[in-house]
Amino acid sequence: MERAPPAPIVGGSILKTPLVTTAAGRGAPGTAWARAGAGLRLLGAAVLAGLLAAGQATAREVAIGVFAWQGERAAIADWSPVIRDLNAALPEHRFRLDHYDAAGLRRAIAEHRVDLVITNPGYYVTMEAEFGLSRIATLAAPNVRSPDRAIGSVVIARADRADLPDLAALAGRRVAAVAPDAFGGWLIVAGELKRRGLDPESDLAVRFMGLPMNNIVDAVRRGDVDAGIVRTCLLEQLLDEEYVRPGDLRVVGARQEDGFPCATSTPLYPDWPIAVTRQTDPALAKAVARALLAMPDGQGLLSWTVPADYRPVHELYQGLGVGPYADLHRLTPEALARRFWPWLLGLVVLLIAGIVHTVRVEYQVHRRTAELRESLQARQLAEARMRENQEQMEHLSRLSVLGELSGSLAHEINQPLTTIGTYARSLLRRQDNRTLTPEALSQACTEIADEAERAGGIVQRIRHFARKRAAVREPVDLAAIAAEARRLVTGMLAHAPEIAIHDRSSPGRAVLADPQQIQQVLLNLVKNAIDAARGLPPARQAIEVDIEAAGSRVLVHVIDRGVGLDEAQRARLFEPFFTTKPDGLGLGLPICKTIIEAHGGRLWAEPNAGGAGMRFTFSLPCHELPA
Ligand code: ADP
């Protein structure tokens, strides 16, 4: 809608003759006269150029951009007196009127094509924020008492529309307005509607019809719309011009404003300002301000007053979130929610799903942990019971070994007791015969004491072996344990075979074990070896216990020359209750195997490589002793 290029309306023309220099002036060859004439011409040209330059400097052109809200003709008619007065007051400047529509004025300011701007308060506050416009005076309309309350909006409807008593009644109606950014032609009413709790954008069916505002008046009269929004005083102007007849239209929500000559539906805002741009020469701004304020009031002329307070306009725009506050409006939570509600909804759903998932996982983890804890406790309980059973079984096994040996044990203990009895009786007899010498007494008592000690030793070892106790781990001397086992066997058996112990283990290494359990294993293996050779010639009854180091392990072999076992028997050797003995339990070897494996070792059996019989071997891990 911009009418380009804007035409200068008032003011004289400027002489813009270009300064021309001739070829002679640049020193062409010629006579002295000719040279003198050329010099004079040059001087004349210089003087003329100086005058022209001075003229140009004083009559500088000043562009005043005005917002032509009622079109070109009205703008010229309205503002020409101002241009004329300024040209008269400041003859050193040539003021020119450039009229624009809203977008054109904005562009002209952005491109620095105007020095002064006259526009409505709404566009002024917008461009004040955007381009740093600065008002130097506010229009003081002759028939308005206060320039601070000079512009409002009037909502018009056909006279027969009694159903539209006030602005609130516009809800749901078709309403004509100028443009979304029009100050008097929309925004002032929009602000009022908002103040009444209506959403001007969605609660009304607004039709923007642009300028001139007469279009809106026509649309209302035709009944195309229910109501129309125009600037205050337009209605009175159209009545004057007889464009509208009295009784055609009525004012919706008319309100009384003191000292204001026109009908209005809204509160009033300050009048139009004249403003300078950031690029305007401050001296010019000051001169123009002074000239405008000095212009006389009255006589129907436009006069100016000190710049009004445009805060109400700012507040209106802020409330509506338009102009300089458009971004602010866009960023309010409500605006964001309105714009992005599907996303927000999705986000909320996701969030809820996340929370539900987390709670579910938490619950499951909790339940699973409780289950695990329970099963762990059950397992620990079962393990404790198993350990107890194991210990019980080991104990029983030890008692069983003792049981098997107990027949001979009675005989063994009987022997020293008999010897003691014999010595005691011989002492009594000698005393009766009075042949008891001190030497004989001393010898008999020594024998009695030795025999008593021997019997005591046997009982001691048996008690120690049979004792019930929990497993331990301590450095053990395998050769010593083997010797102890041998002592126990020979102590308990009347005719114990020869048991040879060969210790070939490395001295710097130690086995961590439970000595009593290892002794039990050895005793079991030795007892089985004795059983296997029972009744065979004495040469085959001999047993060997070999201890040897093998890398990080110690191997203990129990070798016999007994009856041995065939392959099928060997395969079942470590099965519980496998026995070939009429009074056997078949638990000795399985228990031995469990004990050795609990020590991290292994127990196995193979035919004796050196001839008849079996060779039982167990391995135990050993550790380097600290130097
Ligand atoms: P038990 O001695 O009560 O039978 P063991 O588990 O100690 O229980 O032994 C199981 C069986 O293994 C014995 O009955 C015997 O047949 C066989 N056995 C064990 N050691 C030897 C051995 N050195 N020579 C031959 N057979 C053996």
XYZ file of C-alpha atoms and ligand atoms in Angstrom:
654
model
C 0.000 0.000 0.000
C 2.986 2.254 0.227
C 2.941 4.999 -2.333
C 6.518 5.198 -3.562
C 8.397 7.361 -4.043
C 6.997 9.792 -1.500
C 6.559 13.224 -2.996
C 7.955 16.386 -1.387
C 4.937 18.546 -0.712
C 6.155 21.879 0.510
C 9.355 23.895 0.197
C 11.481 25.599 -2.425
C 13.804 23.952 -4.886
C 17.526 23.657 -4.351
C 20.060 24.707 -6.989
C 22.055 21.633 -7.659
C 24.145 22.828 -10.617
C 27.281 20.731 -10.717
C 30.624 22.477 -10.464
C 32.361 22.283 -13.824
C 36.059 22.898 -14.468
C 37.374 23.534 -17.969
C 40.393 22.104 -19.759
C 42.010 25.624 -19.691
C 41.913 25.547 -15.933
C 44.193 22.599 -16.004
C 46.987 24.692 -17.678
C 46.459 24.471 -21.434
C 49.018 26.503 -23.469
C 47.857 30.086 -24.632
C 48.452 33.852 -24.465
C 48.818 35.874 -21.254
C 45.383 37.429 -21.809
C 43.968 34.180 -22.472
C 45.635 32.938 -19.274
C 44.303 36.003 -17.365
C 40.803 35.432 -18.735
C 41.023 31.831 -17.763
C 42.146 32.882 -14.260
C 39.179 35.211 -13.872
C 36.810 32.499 -15.034
C 38.351 30.167 -12.510
C 37.934 32.724 -9.718
C 34.317 33.335 -10.695
C 33.626 29.615 -10.705
C 35.254 29.274 -7.292
C 33.123 32.089 -5.812
C 29.975 30.557 -7.329
C 30.914 27.153 -5.986
C 31.464 28.645 -2.512
C 28.062 30.356 -2.589
C 26.398 27.196 -3.779
C 28.084 25.181 -1.105
C 26.990 27.677 1.548
C 23.433 27.601 0.169
C 23.434 23.826 0.269
C 24.795 23.737 3.803
C 22.134 26.102 5.138
C 19.053 24.727 3.306
C 19.486 21.121 4.310
C 16.591 18.866 3.409
C 14.730 17.264 6.299
C 12.337 14.370 5.634
C 9.335 14.057 7.960
C 7.764 10.617 7.662
C 4.106 10.516 8.648
C 1.792 7.600 9.095
C -1.044 8.286 6.605
C -3.796 6.424 8.421
C -6.503 7.986 6.282
C -4.630 7.857 3.018
C -2.420 10.210 1.066
C -4.855 13.071 0.608
C -5.798 13.296 4.247
C -2.151 13.101 5.269
C -1.241 15.992 3.017
C -4.205 18.000 4.216
C -3.491 17.227 7.870
C 0.227 17.781 7.969
C 1.018 20.405 5.328
C 0.462 23.231 7.830
C 3.109 21.730 10.082
C 5.579 21.517 7.202
C 4.785 25.059 6.202
C 5.205 26.380 9.740
C 8.520 24.545 10.199
C 9.871 25.837 6.895
C 8.913 29.326 8.003
C 10.381 28.958 11.460
C 13.614 27.243 10.357
C 14.433 28.623 6.883
C 17.891 27.071 6.933
C 16.144 23.672 6.517
C 13.825 22.497 3.843
C 11.179 20.250 5.447
C 9.563 17.652 3.271
C 6.512 15.487 4.039
C 6.803 11.783 3.197
C 3.610 9.833 3.826
C 3.624 6.112 4.419
C 1.424 3.274 5.479
C 2.499 1.396 8.653
C 4.906 -1.040 6.974
C 6.351 1.658 4.699
C 7.065 3.983 7.622
C 8.811 1.193 9.463
C 10.973 0.454 6.445
C 11.791 4.146 5.915
C 12.985 4.410 9.535
C 15.027 1.198 9.233
C 16.690 2.535 6.069
C 17.329 5.989 7.618
C 15.255 7.721 4.997
C 13.430 9.963 7.468
C 14.740 12.460 10.008
C 11.500 13.035 11.892
C 8.540 10.746 12.408
C 4.904 11.598 13.109
C 2.851 8.532 13.918
C 0.157 7.220 16.195
C 1.035 6.324 19.798
C 0.877 2.592 19.112
C 3.388 2.557 16.272
C 5.472 5.054 18.197
C 5.990 2.752 21.224
C 6.714 -0.174 18.886
C 9.353 1.736 16.934
C 10.698 3.393 20.050
C 11.681 -0.087 21.192
C 12.804 -1.266 17.774
C 14.666 1.755 16.375
C 15.197 4.001 19.378
C 12.738 6.688 18.263
C 12.576 9.505 20.768
C 9.584 11.823 21.002
C 10.267 15.565 21.120
C 6.660 16.840 21.252
C 3.070 15.616 21.410
C 0.251 16.971 19.332
C -2.219 19.165 21.192
C -5.452 18.974 19.208
C -7.390 22.214 19.514
C -10.663 20.649 20.688
C -9.139 18.190 23.195
C -8.516 19.404 26.712
C -5.589 17.114 27.576
C -3.078 15.750 25.048
C -2.646 12.800 27.442
C -6.221 11.753 26.788
C -6.802 12.384 23.127
C -7.244 9.082 21.292
C -9.537 6.138 21.911
C -11.622 3.679 19.974
C -15.283 3.742 19.244
C -17.240 0.584 18.588
C -20.098 1.230 16.218
C -23.149 -0.846 15.397
C -26.262 -0.235 13.430
C -28.758 1.879 15.379
C -31.220 -1.026 15.512
C -28.749 -3.353 17.295
C -30.041 -2.912 20.834
C -28.618 -6.370 21.600
C -25.134 -4.854 21.791
C -25.283 -2.634 24.883
C -21.619 -2.874 25.863
C -18.256 -4.295 24.851
C -18.863 -7.612 26.651
C -21.800 -8.175 24.293
C -19.294 -8.448 21.408
C -18.430 -12.012 22.488
C -19.227 -14.373 19.650
C -20.042 -11.495 17.218
C -18.602 -10.631 13.846
C -16.562 -7.504 14.394
C -14.737 -5.471 11.759
C -11.402 -3.904 12.701
C -8.535 -2.282 10.817
C -5.543 -4.543 11.310
C -4.007 -6.718 14.041
C -1.482 -3.932 14.810
C -3.858 -0.973 14.398
C -3.862 1.150 17.551
C -7.242 2.922 17.513
C -8.640 0.504 14.935
C -8.236 -2.637 17.068
C -5.723 -2.812 19.923
C -7.376 -0.304 22.311
C -10.650 -2.284 22.103
C -8.761 -5.587 22.317
C -7.212 -4.347 25.576
C -10.640 -3.423 26.943
C -12.090 -6.809 25.981
C -9.221 -8.566 27.686
C -9.797 -6.498 30.791
C -13.392 -7.803 30.744
C -12.161 -11.407 30.707
C -12.645 -12.031 26.987
C -9.990 -13.395 24.656
C -10.061 -10.882 21.816
C -8.539 -13.363 19.392
C -10.788 -16.337 19.992
C -13.978 -15.017 21.577
C -14.766 -12.709 18.640
C -15.004 -13.385 14.909
C -12.780 -10.460 13.908
C -12.520 -9.385 10.296
C -9.577 -7.076 9.542
C -10.463 -4.718 6.685
C -7.437 -2.417 6.504
C -7.521 1.321 5.833
C -9.340 3.576 5.197
C -11.621 3.145 8.162
C -14.659 4.159 6.080
C -14.674 0.525 4.881
C -15.540 -0.542 8.406
C -18.338 1.988 8.697
C -19.724 0.722 5.360
C -19.504 -2.938 6.460
C -21.439 -2.139 9.654
C -24.093 -0.243 7.750
C -24.495 -3.038 5.225
C -24.864 -5.537 8.061
C -21.820 -7.565 6.888
C -20.618 -7.424 10.478
C -22.351 -6.911 13.826
C -20.033 -4.125 14.927
C -16.959 -2.203 13.797
C -13.999 -0.648 15.566
C -12.773 2.778 14.464
C -10.761 5.592 15.930
C -12.508 8.184 18.073
C -13.763 11.303 16.304
C -13.996 9.530 12.929
C -17.723 9.112 13.424
C -18.167 12.843 14.154
C -16.018 13.703 11.140
C -18.148 11.479 8.864
C -21.317 13.043 10.277
C -19.906 16.477 9.489
C -19.123 15.348 5.990
C -22.640 13.818 5.835
C -21.089 10.526 4.889
C -23.083 9.079 7.779
C -26.573 10.219 8.737
C -27.479 10.744 12.393
C -29.535 7.744 13.481
C -27.718 5.318 11.159
C -25.283 4.092 13.759
C -24.987 3.832 17.484
C -21.974 3.620 19.798
C -21.517 0.348 21.696
C -20.480 0.815 25.338
C -20.331 4.613 25.083
C -18.584 6.233 28.020
C -18.244 9.757 29.265
C -14.773 11.332 29.073
C -14.497 14.868 30.401
C -13.115 17.426 28.002
C -13.213 15.071 25.068
C -15.428 16.192 22.226
C -16.120 12.805 20.577
C -17.917 9.601 21.527
C -15.700 6.797 22.818
C -16.120 3.173 23.890
C -12.737 2.990 25.601
C -10.457 4.991 27.884
C -8.321 7.590 26.119
C -4.602 7.521 25.307
C -2.068 10.287 24.527
C -2.138 12.010 21.148
C 0.311 11.482 18.290
C 3.957 12.298 18.977
C 6.586 13.721 16.669
C 9.851 11.843 17.194
C 13.459 11.905 16.047
C 15.470 8.874 15.046
C 18.882 7.848 16.386
C 20.471 9.370 13.301
C 18.783 12.775 13.574
C 21.196 15.637 14.245
C 20.589 16.678 17.911
C 20.823 20.369 16.942
C 18.073 19.849 14.385
C 15.982 17.933 16.937
C 16.351 20.773 19.414
C 15.532 23.443 16.801
C 12.435 21.543 15.643
C 11.229 20.953 19.209
C 11.673 24.631 20.029
C 9.875 25.703 16.839
C 6.967 23.312 17.440
C 6.464 24.336 21.053
C 6.610 27.982 20.031
C 3.764 27.589 17.557
C 0.625 29.404 18.696
C -2.420 27.473 19.934
C -5.924 27.945 18.750
C -7.353 29.241 15.526
C -7.958 25.656 14.462
C -4.230 25.214 13.944
C -2.228 22.165 14.977
C -0.194 22.976 17.999
C 2.297 20.945 20.007
C 3.097 20.474 23.612
C 5.825 18.829 25.679
C 6.101 15.064 25.072
C 3.249 13.169 26.749
C 3.657 10.115 28.964
C 3.148 7.062 26.739
C 3.214 4.597 29.621
C -0.508 3.760 29.258
C 0.214 2.724 25.670
C 3.101 0.545 26.878
C 0.821 -1.019 29.480
C -1.835 -1.709 26.852
C 0.695 -3.404 24.554
C 2.214 -5.315 27.435
C -1.199 -6.595 28.487
C -1.911 -7.756 24.970
C 1.626 -9.029 24.339
C 2.008 -7.106 21.098
C 4.479 -4.616 19.621
C 7.609 -4.485 21.775
C 6.063 -7.120 24.094
C 5.250 -9.657 21.396
C 8.158 -11.925 22.342
C 7.309 -11.575 26.000
C 3.805 -12.719 25.206
C 5.087 -15.648 23.244
C 7.227 -16.779 26.129
C 4.574 -16.770 28.861
C 3.810 -20.203 30.281
C 0.200 -19.916 29.127
C 1.265 -19.063 25.580
C 3.768 -21.914 25.562
C 1.174 -24.273 26.965
C -1.378 -23.190 24.371
C 1.111 -23.592 21.556
C 2.804 -26.783 22.599
C 0.013 -28.577 24.438
C 0.243 -31.802 22.357
C 3.959 -31.970 23.143
C 3.351 -31.134 26.762
C 0.679 -33.814 26.923
C 3.116 -36.304 25.376
C 5.757 -35.209 27.852
C 3.376 -35.629 30.791
C 2.348 -39.075 29.511
C 6.022 -40.012 29.122
C 6.752 -38.670 32.581
C 3.895 -40.646 34.112
C 4.984 -43.743 32.172
C 8.536 -43.163 33.449
C 7.336 -42.818 37.029
C 5.131 -45.929 36.739
C 8.028 -47.847 35.204
C 10.439 -46.690 37.904
C 7.997 -47.566 40.681
C 7.380 -50.986 39.086
C 11.086 -51.669 38.688
C 11.695 -50.470 42.253
C 8.969 -52.777 43.506
C 10.307 -55.715 41.515
C 13.853 -55.041 42.658
C 12.587 -54.820 46.219
C 10.638 -58.082 45.890
C 13.507 -59.833 44.146
C 15.961 -58.610 46.784
C 13.682 -59.939 49.515
C 13.412 -63.274 47.681
C 17.164 -63.410 47.213
C 17.736 -62.556 50.841
C 15.313 -65.294 51.853
C 16.908 -67.855 49.566
C 20.358 -66.765 50.760
C 19.255 -67.227 54.349
C 17.775 -70.614 53.465
C 21.002 -71.537 51.719
C 23.112 -70.393 54.652
C 20.856 -72.384 56.942
C 21.160 -75.452 54.706
C 24.926 -74.989 54.532
C 25.147 -74.682 58.304
C 23.037 -77.838 58.657
C 25.196 -79.596 56.096
C 28.349 -78.550 57.936
C 26.837 -79.805 61.150
C 25.874 -83.080 59.488
C 29.312 -83.343 57.979
C 30.929 -82.812 61.333
C 28.526 -85.301 62.834
C 29.390 -87.805 60.140
C 33.095 -87.239 60.524
C 32.680 -87.754 64.234
C 30.723 -90.932 63.690
C 33.339 -92.066 61.218
C 36.040 -91.504 63.790
C 34.045 -93.411 66.371
C 33.525 -96.138 63.805
C 37.276 -96.427 63.234
C 37.707 -96.625 66.972
C 34.944 -99.181 67.188
C 36.680 -101.345 64.655
C 39.910 -101.018 66.548
C 38.337 -101.347 69.999
C 38.597 -105.158 70.165
C 42.356 -104.856 70.059
C 42.236 -101.723 72.180
C 40.939 -103.661 75.199
C 43.759 -106.106 74.712
C 46.305 -103.304 74.367
C 45.235 -101.553 77.545
C 44.927 -104.858 79.309
C 48.626 -105.553 78.670
C 50.089 -102.674 80.724
C 47.431 -103.281 83.407
C 48.475 -106.948 83.640
C 52.132 -105.932 83.798
C 51.307 -103.397 86.543
C 49.366 -106.088 88.454
C 52.228 -108.593 88.086
C 54.798 -106.078 89.385
C 52.582 -105.086 92.274
C 51.971 -108.697 93.321
C 55.695 -109.572 93.004
C 56.461 -106.617 95.321
C 53.942 -107.872 97.887
C 55.379 -111.419 97.711
C 58.937 -110.212 98.226
C 57.824 -108.119 101.145
C 56.147 -111.144 102.686
C 59.339 -113.167 102.105
C 61.356 -110.234 103.417
C 63.400 -110.367 100.237
C 62.360 -106.920 99.055
C 65.482 -104.913 98.418
C 65.359 -101.154 97.786
C 66.725 -101.756 94.245
C 63.953 -104.279 93.438
C 61.328 -101.862 94.846
C 62.613 -98.981 92.750
C 62.792 -101.075 89.565
C 59.245 -102.458 90.059
C 57.820 -98.979 90.721
C 59.559 -97.566 87.584
C 58.046 -100.382 85.485
C 54.615 -99.788 87.036
C 54.838 -96.061 86.279
C 55.997 -96.686 82.651
C 53.163 -99.135 82.016
C 50.622 -96.762 83.569
C 51.930 -93.955 81.339
C 51.683 -96.167 78.267
C 48.055 -96.999 79.012
C 47.360 -93.341 79.767
C 48.941 -92.321 76.428
C 46.685 -94.687 74.505
C 43.572 -93.386 76.274
C 44.704 -89.790 75.753
C 45.163 -90.217 71.996
C 41.828 -91.978 71.615
C 40.051 -89.230 73.517
C 41.777 -86.597 71.438
C 40.867 -88.362 68.201
C 37.272 -88.981 69.206
C 36.673 -85.404 70.330
C 33.951 -83.495 68.515
C 35.064 -80.079 67.233
C 34.754 -77.555 64.371
C 37.199 -77.489 61.471
C 40.287 -75.246 61.647
C 43.070 -74.220 59.261
C 46.622 -74.062 60.538
C 50.068 -74.942 59.252
C 50.461 -78.694 59.670
C 53.420 -81.093 59.622
C 52.162 -84.015 57.532
C 54.981 -86.348 58.615
C 54.135 -85.664 62.282
C 50.453 -86.324 61.628
C 51.336 -89.596 59.866
C 53.533 -90.598 62.833
C 50.687 -89.810 65.270
C 48.294 -91.947 63.196
C 50.831 -94.737 63.237
C 51.155 -94.436 67.031
C 47.384 -94.635 67.396
C 47.159 -97.716 65.187
C 50.046 -99.533 66.729
C 48.809 -98.544 70.173
C 45.431 -100.066 69.485
C 46.318 -103.149 67.448
C 47.855 -106.222 69.013
C 49.747 -107.158 65.884
C 50.095 -103.952 63.939
C 51.979 -104.269 60.648
C 55.038 -102.240 59.883
C 54.199 -98.689 58.736
C 57.085 -96.850 57.062
C 56.858 -93.055 56.704
C 59.016 -91.337 54.000
C 58.981 -87.559 54.115
C 60.287 -86.029 50.887
C 58.411 -82.713 51.127
C 60.253 -79.384 50.760
C 61.110 -77.763 54.079
C 60.238 -74.163 53.022
C 56.603 -74.947 52.313
C 53.582 -75.352 54.554
C 50.150 -76.912 54.226
C 47.248 -75.093 55.867
C 44.875 -77.748 57.134
C 42.869 -79.156 60.004
C 45.363 -81.597 61.589
C 42.667 -83.772 63.159
C 40.787 -84.147 59.846
C 43.991 -85.003 57.960
C 44.818 -87.513 60.670
C 41.366 -89.014 60.268
C 41.971 -89.428 56.507
C 45.370 -91.019 57.082
C 44.000 -93.307 59.777
C 41.157 -94.378 57.491
C 43.512 -95.111 54.575
C 45.977 -97.011 56.837
C 43.155 -99.006 58.464
C 41.796 -99.952 54.964
C 45.341 -100.958 53.898
C 45.688 -103.166 57.008
C 42.280 -104.733 56.299
C 43.232 -105.402 52.666
C 46.340 -107.378 53.710
C 44.837 -109.164 56.696
C 45.709 -112.847 56.652
C 48.395 -112.405 53.977
C 52.068 -113.251 54.612
C 53.806 -110.650 56.830
C 55.876 -109.359 53.863
C 52.634 -108.208 52.183
C 51.279 -106.541 55.320
C 53.852 -103.749 55.349
C 52.445 -100.270 54.598
C 54.223 -97.197 53.271
C 53.262 -93.582 53.754
C 55.129 -91.373 51.246
C 54.974 -87.591 51.440
C 56.338 -85.673 48.448
C 56.238 -82.144 47.017
C 54.752 -81.710 43.519
C 54.780 -78.084 42.365
C 52.384 -76.066 44.435
C 50.963 -79.213 46.045
C 51.982 -81.872 48.467
C 51.100 -85.492 47.636
C 50.555 -88.122 50.351
C 50.550 -91.770 49.158
C 49.346 -94.695 51.299
C 50.636 -97.863 49.614
C 49.786 -101.460 50.500
C 50.410 -104.913 49.043
C 46.974 -106.224 49.955
C 44.317 -107.941 47.848
C 43.699 -104.845 45.721
C 40.509 -104.019 43.769
C 39.341 -104.758 40.244
C 38.347 -101.958 37.890
C 34.615 -102.181 38.589
C 35.215 -101.952 42.349
C 37.622 -99.061 41.862
C 34.924 -97.160 39.915
C 32.565 -97.393 42.910
C 35.188 -96.843 45.576
C 34.053 -93.371 46.641
C 30.327 -94.088 46.497
C 28.697 -93.868 49.929
C 27.888 -97.281 51.412
C 30.144 -99.156 48.990
C 31.854 -101.795 51.075
C 33.185 -105.304 50.622
C 33.522 -105.910 54.335
C 30.809 -107.833 56.194
C 30.842 -105.294 59.024
C 31.811 -102.284 56.884
C 29.800 -99.052 56.592
C 31.183 -97.850 53.248
C 31.391 -94.249 54.536
C 35.121 -93.936 55.288
C 36.335 -93.109 51.766
C 33.457 -90.728 50.840
C 34.153 -88.802 54.053
C 37.903 -88.755 53.317
C 37.161 -87.419 49.829
C 34.899 -84.654 51.235
C 37.573 -83.648 53.779
C 40.349 -83.460 51.173
C 38.208 -81.534 48.700
C 37.205 -79.094 51.459
C 40.959 -78.423 51.792
C 41.188 -77.675 48.030
C 42.812 -81.007 47.293
C 41.949 -84.319 45.600
C 41.794 -88.002 46.650
C 42.142 -90.872 44.226
C 43.060 -94.560 44.114
C 45.033 -96.661 41.649
C 46.560 -100.130 41.572
C 49.953 -100.226 43.219
C 52.509 -99.771 40.427
C 55.117 -101.815 42.308
C 53.041 -105.050 42.345
C 49.897 -106.197 44.242
C 47.749 -103.921 46.334
C 46.493 -100.355 46.069
C 47.943 -96.913 46.182
C 45.696 -94.196 47.640
C 46.900 -90.620 47.068
C 45.648 -87.294 48.285
C 46.967 -83.870 47.271
C 46.866 -80.668 49.315
C 47.768 -77.146 48.208
C 50.824 -75.762 49.942
C 52.130 -72.239 50.493
C 55.558 -70.699 50.453
C 56.638 -69.925 54.039
C 57.850 -66.359 54.596
C 61.673 -66.337 54.763
P 34.502 -99.641 54.891
O 35.934 -99.679 55.309
O 33.548 -99.419 56.002
O 34.083 -100.661 53.954
P 35.457 -97.575 53.233
O 34.719 -96.465 52.504
O 36.594 -97.098 54.035
O 34.365 -98.289 54.053
O 35.942 -98.568 52.153
C 35.053 -99.020 51.169
C 35.583 -100.232 50.507
O 36.718 -99.943 49.692
C 36.074 -101.281 51.405
O 34.990 -102.091 51.860
C 37.041 -102.052 50.532
O 36.346 -103.019 49.752
C 37.573 -101.040 49.615
N 38.927 -100.638 49.980
C 39.293 -99.565 50.662
N 40.626 -99.468 50.768
C 41.137 -100.558 50.165
C 42.474 -101.044 49.944
N 43.562 -100.384 50.385
N 42.611 -102.211 49.247
C 41.545 -102.861 48.816
N 40.258 -102.440 48.991
C 40.072 -101.315 49.651
